[in-house]
Amino acid sequence: MTVIDAPATGPDWSSAASNANRRRRYAADRRLRIYGLTAIIIAVGVLVILLATVLTGGASAFVQTRVTVEFTIDPELVSADNIQRGNYRQIITNAVAELFPEIADDRTALTAAGRILTSNAQFFVRDAVVADPSLIGRTLTLAIPASDPFDQLNKGTIARDLPEEQRRVNDRDTALFDQLVDRGLVSTPFNWGLFFNADSRFPELAGLRGAIIGSFYLLLVTLLVSVPVGIAAAIYLEEFARRGRWSRLIEVNINNLAAVPSVVFGLLGLAVFINFFGLPRSAPLVGGLVLSLMTLPTIIIVTRAALKAVPPSIREAAYGIGASKHQMVLHHVLPLALPGILTGTIIGMAQALGETAPLLLVGMNAFLTAAPGGITDAATALPTQIYIWADSSERGFVAKTSAGIVVLLLFLIVMNAVAIFLRRRLERTW
Amino acid sequence: MKLNKIGVAAVALATTAVATVALAQVRDQIRVVGSSTVFPYSQAVAEEFANLTGSRAPIVESTGTGGGFQVFCAGIGPSNADVTGASRAIKASEYELCVANGVTDITELQLGYDGLSIAVSRASTFDWNLTEAQIFQALAAEVEVDGAVVPNPYTNWSQIDPSLPDVTITVFGPPPTSGTRDAFVELAMHDGCAEFPAIQALEAARRTDVCSRMRQDGPFVEAGENDNLIVQRIISDPTTIGIFGYSFLYENSDTLKAVAVEGIVPTFETIADFSYAIARPIFIYVKNQHRGVIPGLDDFVAEFVSDAALAPGGYLAERGLTPLSDELRAEMQDRALNAVTMDPAV
């Protein structure tokens, strides 16, 4: 037997070529890391810029300038048997004249001074008197929102050093307003009206109440339609359907549907629900149906994934103790898949909450000064309300728009937090 | 088992929700659609109406003038709109659509005037004053140069007229879907176009095309329907110019200044007497067949033309509407209260 020479040694790891090769590969590693890091920095940076602009832009809308005024409810102007129809405009004028005795005889100056208060001041007084008729003949002290130009002046949005003709508020009215400030009658409390008022054409009164309730009804309809249908479809596809050409075709189509731009669903809703079935325009019912079409694929896909994640042993065990197929699914598999389904549903709902385009097409961008009372009433939703405000000419709506975005983001963060919490809490491992 | 029941209950609820719609056929809210220019005024009247009467707030939707007529003329009955706002008079084709769908009794009410303003940032040092011909030369797709109609060669204002500043032409304006754009083309571009003999010598169809087409090569930027966006963009760059409704200029007078057109700056007075060239009347159209059927429609229309709303100093003027003359206002009030049917021939 001949001894075979040891084979030629392997590559020489210390040769110049292999050193160069190693350096190249390390450099590539470092580059990849830098690319990744840069991408993250860009993403976080953009997010920070977005949040910073929205928060700084919207901050001023979270407070509201109010002027404390004493109103004398003159029995001659408001009669006890027809409180609703009293001459409240005159009561306001009288109160303003009392505030500024020096201009009480100058009608034009008085009218101009009256514009420091919101134009709807008379309705504040009326509502207070209607709620408590014993006020007639007494005085009533209310903190009335200041009108938009003075609100902006007080918040510093309107620069005082500009020439007078370039400002919405002239020097005389500014002086009157400053006089109120000096007397301590002007306050800037937190603007609860942003949440509890319905929409208004006056930025100082406009709030999100109608939009929040409208969004609630929208999500209710979406939930009631898309969750049962989505889960039922997923159970059928996952547990009952035979694998074949048809189930594959349906699967591909569901995945495609998930990628269809939302505006297409809006057009579909307009053509089918409104024009064909004659459902009312602008109603959360129609909006909700459209949004359920949009979330349905998401829910089906998520539910199927959750069902698939339940180990086959559970199914076998259920069969083993004599369960029928529907008992196996409803008693064992579905409850175990529920956490996954729940998180998927919440994320789908969060998506639906922020959707705008399909709602514009079914008319949910109407101007409404009252909150909807049901799913067939005309309504707006949070994103469409932001859209309406963004399009309004008054200065105050610029900040209102950002404030609306902040509120919408808060809702989205809460919904996603709930989804994460549920997933952590209910998650089960086998 | 429990899950089973919850599922069944949810499906049942969803079905009843859909079924209740059949009951929602009777409408007790007024429905207003139409132009985005009229939208702020309809908003104001709707809010005032709801506050004063305590009845349910009307639904006001901004659909654009053409879109408004599509909805308004779709037919009679609770699912169709009662009032539509328009930033131009109804077209013959739209009136025919209305009649074809049974909407035969319409009242036309003029509310006032709206000016289109051309504005720049206050930071701009130049005193802008453009003629309609210069506006056309800056913004049209094809212009006349030395007697020939050629694709627009101008990139700087000073190329059009040496007295204008030597800055790049950048104008933000409304997109073609907007009634404001229609009005701008008709009122400013067509008038400016009329001053060029070579274009006037073209045959009619080609001439209309040349006079109406805005340039697409960059200097004219379609900035979307959102006028606030245009305002912000021109404030951030003092060399750019924006085109939007007068109410936006009025609200932002601290940061914007008007570009004079033919030497005239838009104000309520110059818009009302049409000495400012780019002003137009605005209208609402009322479906009289819905009066007495939709509760409150009569009162709502009365509020729309009331002195409190329309008179000089009224709450619509506060929002930027240029008011009508006293005689015209009285005529509109008469038309509104007596539901005078419009004559399509006029």
Short mmCIF file of N, CA and C in Angstrom, two decimals, chain A residues 137-240:
data_model
loop_
_atom_site.label_atom_id
_atom_site.label_comp_id
_atom_site.label_asym_id
_atom_site.label_seq_id
_atom_site.Cartn_x
_atom_site.Cartn_y
_atom_site.Cartn_z
N GLY A 137 -85.05 88.34 34.62
CA GLY A 137 -85.08 89.39 35.62
C GLY A 137 -83.82 89.41 36.47
N ARG A 138 -82.95 88.40 36.30
CA ARG A 138 -81.70 88.39 37.07
C ARG A 138 -80.52 88.55 36.12
N THR A 139 -79.33 88.48 36.67
CA THR A 139 -78.17 88.55 35.77
C THR A 139 -77.53 87.17 35.68
N LEU A 140 -76.87 86.98 34.56
CA LEU A 140 -76.30 85.69 34.24
C LEU A 140 -74.86 85.95 33.81
N THR A 141 -73.92 85.23 34.40
CA THR A 141 -72.52 85.42 34.03
C THR A 141 -72.05 84.20 33.25
N LEU A 142 -71.59 84.47 32.03
CA LEU A 142 -71.15 83.36 31.19
C LEU A 142 -69.77 83.69 30.62
N ALA A 143 -68.96 82.65 30.44
CA ALA A 143 -67.68 82.84 29.74
C ALA A 143 -67.93 82.46 28.28
N ILE A 144 -68.11 83.50 27.45
CA ILE A 144 -68.48 83.30 26.04
C ILE A 144 -67.20 83.18 25.20
N PRO A 145 -67.13 82.21 24.28
CA PRO A 145 -65.95 82.13 23.41
C PRO A 145 -65.77 83.41 22.61
N ALA A 146 -64.54 83.85 22.49
CA ALA A 146 -64.25 85.03 21.68
C ALA A 146 -64.31 84.62 20.21
N SER A 147 -64.65 85.56 19.33
CA SER A 147 -64.74 85.23 17.91
C SER A 147 -63.33 84.96 17.36
N ASP A 148 -63.30 84.32 16.22
CA ASP A 148 -62.03 83.82 15.70
C ASP A 148 -60.92 84.88 15.58
N PRO A 149 -61.20 86.07 14.99
CA PRO A 149 -60.10 87.04 14.85
C PRO A 149 -59.47 87.40 16.21
N PHE A 150 -60.32 87.55 17.25
CA PHE A 150 -59.78 87.94 18.56
C PHE A 150 -59.13 86.76 19.26
N ASP A 151 -59.67 85.56 19.00
CA ASP A 151 -59.03 84.35 19.52
C ASP A 151 -57.62 84.26 18.95
N GLN A 152 -57.49 84.49 17.64
CA GLN A 152 -56.17 84.43 16.99
C GLN A 152 -55.26 85.54 17.50
N LEU A 153 -55.85 86.72 17.75
CA LEU A 153 -55.07 87.85 18.27
C LEU A 153 -54.51 87.49 19.64
N ASN A 154 -55.38 86.92 20.47
CA ASN A 154 -54.99 86.56 21.84
C ASN A 154 -53.92 85.47 21.84
N LYS A 155 -54.01 84.55 20.88
CA LYS A 155 -53.04 83.46 20.81
C LYS A 155 -51.78 83.89 20.07
N GLY A 156 -51.78 85.13 19.54
CA GLY A 156 -50.57 85.64 18.90
C GLY A 156 -50.41 85.21 17.45
N THR A 157 -51.46 84.59 16.85
CA THR A 157 -51.35 84.22 15.44
C THR A 157 -51.38 85.44 14.55
N ILE A 158 -52.17 86.43 14.97
CA ILE A 158 -52.20 87.68 14.22
C ILE A 158 -51.19 88.64 14.86
N ALA A 159 -50.20 89.06 14.08
CA ALA A 159 -49.16 89.93 14.64
C ALA A 159 -49.72 91.32 14.85
N ARG A 160 -49.47 91.87 16.04
CA ARG A 160 -50.00 93.20 16.36
C ARG A 160 -49.22 94.32 15.67
N ASP A 161 -47.96 94.04 15.30
CA ASP A 161 -47.13 95.14 14.78
C ASP A 161 -47.37 95.39 13.29
N LEU A 162 -48.26 94.62 12.66
CA LEU A 162 -48.56 94.87 11.24
C LEU A 162 -49.34 96.17 11.10
N PRO A 163 -49.24 96.82 9.93
CA PRO A 163 -50.09 98.00 9.71
C PRO A 163 -51.57 97.60 9.85
N GLU A 164 -52.37 98.54 10.31
CA GLU A 164 -53.75 98.24 10.67
C GLU A 164 -54.55 97.62 9.51
N GLU A 165 -54.32 98.14 8.27
CA GLU A 165 -55.17 97.68 7.17
C GLU A 165 -54.82 96.26 6.73
N GLN A 166 -53.72 95.74 7.28
CA GLN A 166 -53.36 94.37 6.91
C GLN A 166 -53.84 93.34 7.92
N ARG A 167 -54.63 93.79 8.91
CA ARG A 167 -55.08 92.87 9.94
C ARG A 167 -56.59 92.72 9.88
N ARG A 168 -57.11 91.58 10.32
CA ARG A 168 -58.56 91.41 10.38
C ARG A 168 -59.15 92.24 11.51
N VAL A 169 -58.34 92.62 12.52
CA VAL A 169 -58.87 93.38 13.64
C VAL A 169 -58.20 94.76 13.64
N ASN A 170 -59.01 95.82 13.78
CA ASN A 170 -58.42 97.15 13.71
C ASN A 170 -57.94 97.62 15.09
N ASP A 171 -57.28 98.76 15.13
CA ASP A 171 -56.66 99.23 16.37
C ASP A 171 -57.69 99.49 17.47
N ARG A 172 -58.84 100.06 17.08
CA ARG A 172 -59.84 100.42 18.09
C ARG A 172 -60.34 99.16 18.81
N ASP A 173 -60.69 98.12 18.01
CA ASP A 173 -61.21 96.90 18.61
C ASP A 173 -60.12 96.18 19.40
N THR A 174 -58.87 96.27 18.89
CA THR A 174 -57.77 95.65 19.63
C THR A 174 -57.63 96.31 21.00
N ALA A 175 -57.77 97.65 21.03
CA ALA A 175 -57.66 98.37 22.30
C ALA A 175 -58.77 97.93 23.25
N LEU A 176 -60.00 97.77 22.71
CA LEU A 176 -61.11 97.33 23.56
C LEU A 176 -60.83 95.95 24.13
N PHE A 177 -60.30 95.07 23.25
CA PHE A 177 -60.01 93.71 23.69
C PHE A 177 -58.94 93.73 24.78
N ASP A 178 -57.90 94.56 24.58
CA ASP A 178 -56.82 94.64 25.58
C ASP A 178 -57.35 95.15 26.92
N GLN A 179 -58.35 96.03 26.82
CA GLN A 179 -58.98 96.55 28.03
C GLN A 179 -59.63 95.40 28.81
N LEU A 180 -60.29 94.49 28.05
CA LEU A 180 -60.89 93.32 28.70
C LEU A 180 -59.82 92.45 29.35
N VAL A 181 -58.69 92.32 28.64
CA VAL A 181 -57.59 91.51 29.18
C VAL A 181 -57.11 92.12 30.50
N ASP A 182 -56.95 93.47 30.51
CA ASP A 182 -56.46 94.15 31.71
C ASP A 182 -57.42 93.98 32.88
N ARG A 183 -58.74 93.93 32.56
CA ARG A 183 -59.72 93.80 33.64
C ARG A 183 -59.85 92.34 34.10
N GLY A 184 -59.08 91.46 33.48
CA GLY A 184 -59.10 90.05 33.91
C GLY A 184 -60.32 89.28 33.45
N LEU A 185 -60.99 89.79 32.42
CA LEU A 185 -62.20 89.11 31.96
C LEU A 185 -61.90 88.07 30.87
N VAL A 186 -60.67 88.07 30.38
CA VAL A 186 -60.33 87.14 29.30
C VAL A 186 -59.57 85.96 29.88
N SER A 187 -60.03 84.78 29.54
CA SER A 187 -59.34 83.57 30.02
C SER A 187 -59.14 82.63 28.83
N THR A 188 -58.18 81.73 28.95
CA THR A 188 -57.99 80.73 27.89
C THR A 188 -57.99 79.34 28.50
N PRO A 189 -59.19 78.84 28.85
CA PRO A 189 -59.27 77.50 29.44
C PRO A 189 -59.12 76.42 28.36
N PHE A 190 -59.01 75.16 28.81
CA PHE A 190 -58.95 74.04 27.88
C PHE A 190 -60.22 74.02 27.04
N ASN A 191 -60.07 73.73 25.76
CA ASN A 191 -61.20 73.81 24.83
C ASN A 191 -61.96 72.49 24.80
N TRP A 192 -62.85 72.28 25.78
CA TRP A 192 -63.65 71.04 25.77
C TRP A 192 -64.55 70.99 24.56
N GLY A 193 -64.89 72.17 24.05
CA GLY A 193 -65.76 72.22 22.88
C GLY A 193 -65.20 71.46 21.70
N LEU A 194 -63.87 71.32 21.65
CA LEU A 194 -63.26 70.58 20.55
C LEU A 194 -63.81 69.15 20.51
N PHE A 195 -64.15 68.60 21.68
CA PHE A 195 -64.67 67.23 21.71
C PHE A 195 -66.19 67.19 21.81
N PHE A 196 -66.79 68.20 22.47
CA PHE A 196 -68.21 68.07 22.80
C PHE A 196 -69.12 68.95 21.94
N ASN A 197 -68.58 69.79 21.07
CA ASN A 197 -69.42 70.56 20.16
C ASN A 197 -69.52 69.84 18.83
N ALA A 198 -70.66 70.03 18.15
CA ALA A 198 -70.74 69.55 16.77
C ALA A 198 -70.03 70.56 15.88
N ASP A 199 -70.03 70.32 14.59
CA ASP A 199 -69.33 71.22 13.67
C ASP A 199 -70.05 72.58 13.63
N SER A 200 -69.32 73.60 13.27
CA SER A 200 -69.89 74.93 13.14
C SER A 200 -69.10 75.67 12.09
N ARG A 201 -69.68 76.75 11.54
CA ARG A 201 -68.89 77.52 10.59
C ARG A 201 -67.94 78.45 11.31
N PHE A 202 -68.14 78.61 12.62
CA PHE A 202 -67.24 79.44 13.40
C PHE A 202 -66.18 78.57 14.05
N PRO A 203 -64.89 78.83 13.75
CA PRO A 203 -63.85 77.96 14.31
C PRO A 203 -63.88 77.92 15.83
N GLU A 204 -64.32 79.03 16.47
CA GLU A 204 -64.29 79.06 17.93
C GLU A 204 -65.34 78.11 18.51
N LEU A 205 -66.30 77.68 17.70
CA LEU A 205 -67.34 76.80 18.21
C LEU A 205 -67.25 75.39 17.64
N ALA A 206 -66.53 75.23 16.54
CA ALA A 206 -66.53 73.94 15.85
C ALA A 206 -65.86 72.87 16.72
N GLY A 207 -66.47 71.70 16.73
CA GLY A 207 -65.93 70.60 17.51
C GLY A 207 -66.09 69.29 16.77
N LEU A 208 -65.62 68.23 17.41
CA LEU A 208 -65.56 66.94 16.73
C LEU A 208 -66.69 66.00 17.16
N ARG A 209 -67.65 66.47 17.96
CA ARG A 209 -68.65 65.57 18.50
C ARG A 209 -69.35 64.77 17.39
N GLY A 210 -69.85 65.51 16.38
CA GLY A 210 -70.54 64.83 15.29
C GLY A 210 -69.64 63.81 14.61
N ALA A 211 -68.37 64.19 14.42
CA ALA A 211 -67.45 63.30 13.71
C ALA A 211 -67.12 62.07 14.55
N ILE A 212 -66.96 62.26 15.86
CA ILE A 212 -66.63 61.11 16.72
C ILE A 212 -67.80 60.14 16.75
N ILE A 213 -69.03 60.68 16.92
CA ILE A 213 -70.20 59.80 16.93
C ILE A 213 -70.39 59.15 15.57
N GLY A 214 -70.17 59.94 14.51
CA GLY A 214 -70.29 59.38 13.16
C GLY A 214 -69.30 58.26 12.94
N SER A 215 -68.05 58.45 13.38
CA SER A 215 -67.04 57.41 13.24
C SER A 215 -67.42 56.18 14.05
N PHE A 216 -68.05 56.41 15.23
CA PHE A 216 -68.48 55.28 16.06
C PHE A 216 -69.52 54.44 15.32
N TYR A 217 -70.53 55.11 14.74
CA TYR A 217 -71.55 54.36 13.99
C TYR A 217 -70.94 53.64 12.80
N LEU A 218 -70.01 54.33 12.13
CA LEU A 218 -69.34 53.72 10.97
C LEU A 218 -68.66 52.42 11.38
N LEU A 219 -67.88 52.48 12.47
CA LEU A 219 -67.14 51.31 12.90
C LEU A 219 -68.09 50.22 13.38
N LEU A 220 -69.22 50.64 14.00
CA LEU A 220 -70.21 49.66 14.46
C LEU A 220 -70.73 48.85 13.27
N VAL A 221 -71.14 49.58 12.21
CA VAL A 221 -71.65 48.88 11.03
C VAL A 221 -70.55 48.00 10.43
N THR A 222 -69.36 48.57 10.32
CA THR A 222 -68.25 47.80 9.74
C THR A 222 -68.00 46.53 10.53
N LEU A 223 -68.00 46.67 11.86
CA LEU A 223 -67.73 45.52 12.73
C LEU A 223 -68.82 44.47 12.56
N LEU A 224 -70.09 44.92 12.60
CA LEU A 224 -71.21 43.97 12.54
C LEU A 224 -71.26 43.25 11.21
N VAL A 225 -70.83 43.90 10.16
CA VAL A 225 -70.90 43.25 8.85
C VAL A 225 -69.65 42.44 8.58
N SER A 226 -68.47 43.05 8.79
CA SER A 226 -67.26 42.38 8.29
C SER A 226 -66.79 41.26 9.20
N VAL A 227 -67.00 41.36 10.52
CA VAL A 227 -66.48 40.31 11.41
C VAL A 227 -67.22 38.98 11.23
N PRO A 228 -68.56 38.95 11.33
CA PRO A 228 -69.23 37.65 11.14
C PRO A 228 -68.96 37.08 9.75
N VAL A 229 -69.09 37.90 8.74
CA VAL A 229 -68.90 37.41 7.38
C VAL A 229 -67.46 36.95 7.18
N GLY A 230 -66.53 37.76 7.65
CA GLY A 230 -65.11 37.44 7.48
C GLY A 230 -64.73 36.15 8.18
N ILE A 231 -65.19 36.00 9.44
CA ILE A 231 -64.83 34.79 10.19
C ILE A 231 -65.48 33.57 9.57
N ALA A 232 -66.76 33.70 9.18
CA ALA A 232 -67.46 32.55 8.58
C ALA A 232 -66.74 32.13 7.30
N ALA A 233 -66.37 33.11 6.48
CA ALA A 233 -65.69 32.79 5.23
C ALA A 233 -64.36 32.10 5.50
N ALA A 234 -63.64 32.62 6.50
CA ALA A 234 -62.33 32.04 6.81
C ALA A 234 -62.47 30.61 7.32
N ILE A 235 -63.47 30.38 8.19
CA ILE A 235 -63.68 29.02 8.72
C ILE A 235 -64.00 28.06 7.58
N TYR A 236 -64.86 28.50 6.68
CA TYR A 236 -65.21 27.61 5.57
C TYR A 236 -63.96 27.28 4.74
N LEU A 237 -63.22 28.34 4.38
CA LEU A 237 -62.06 28.12 3.51
C LEU A 237 -61.01 27.24 4.21
N GLU A 238 -60.85 27.44 5.51
CA GLU A 238 -59.76 26.75 6.22
C GLU A 238 -60.15 25.34 6.63
N GLU A 239 -61.41 25.16 7.09
CA GLU A 239 -61.77 23.88 7.71
C GLU A 239 -62.61 23.00 6.81
N PHE A 240 -63.41 23.58 5.93
CA PHE A 240 -64.34 22.77 5.17
C PHE A 240 -63.97 22.63 3.70
#
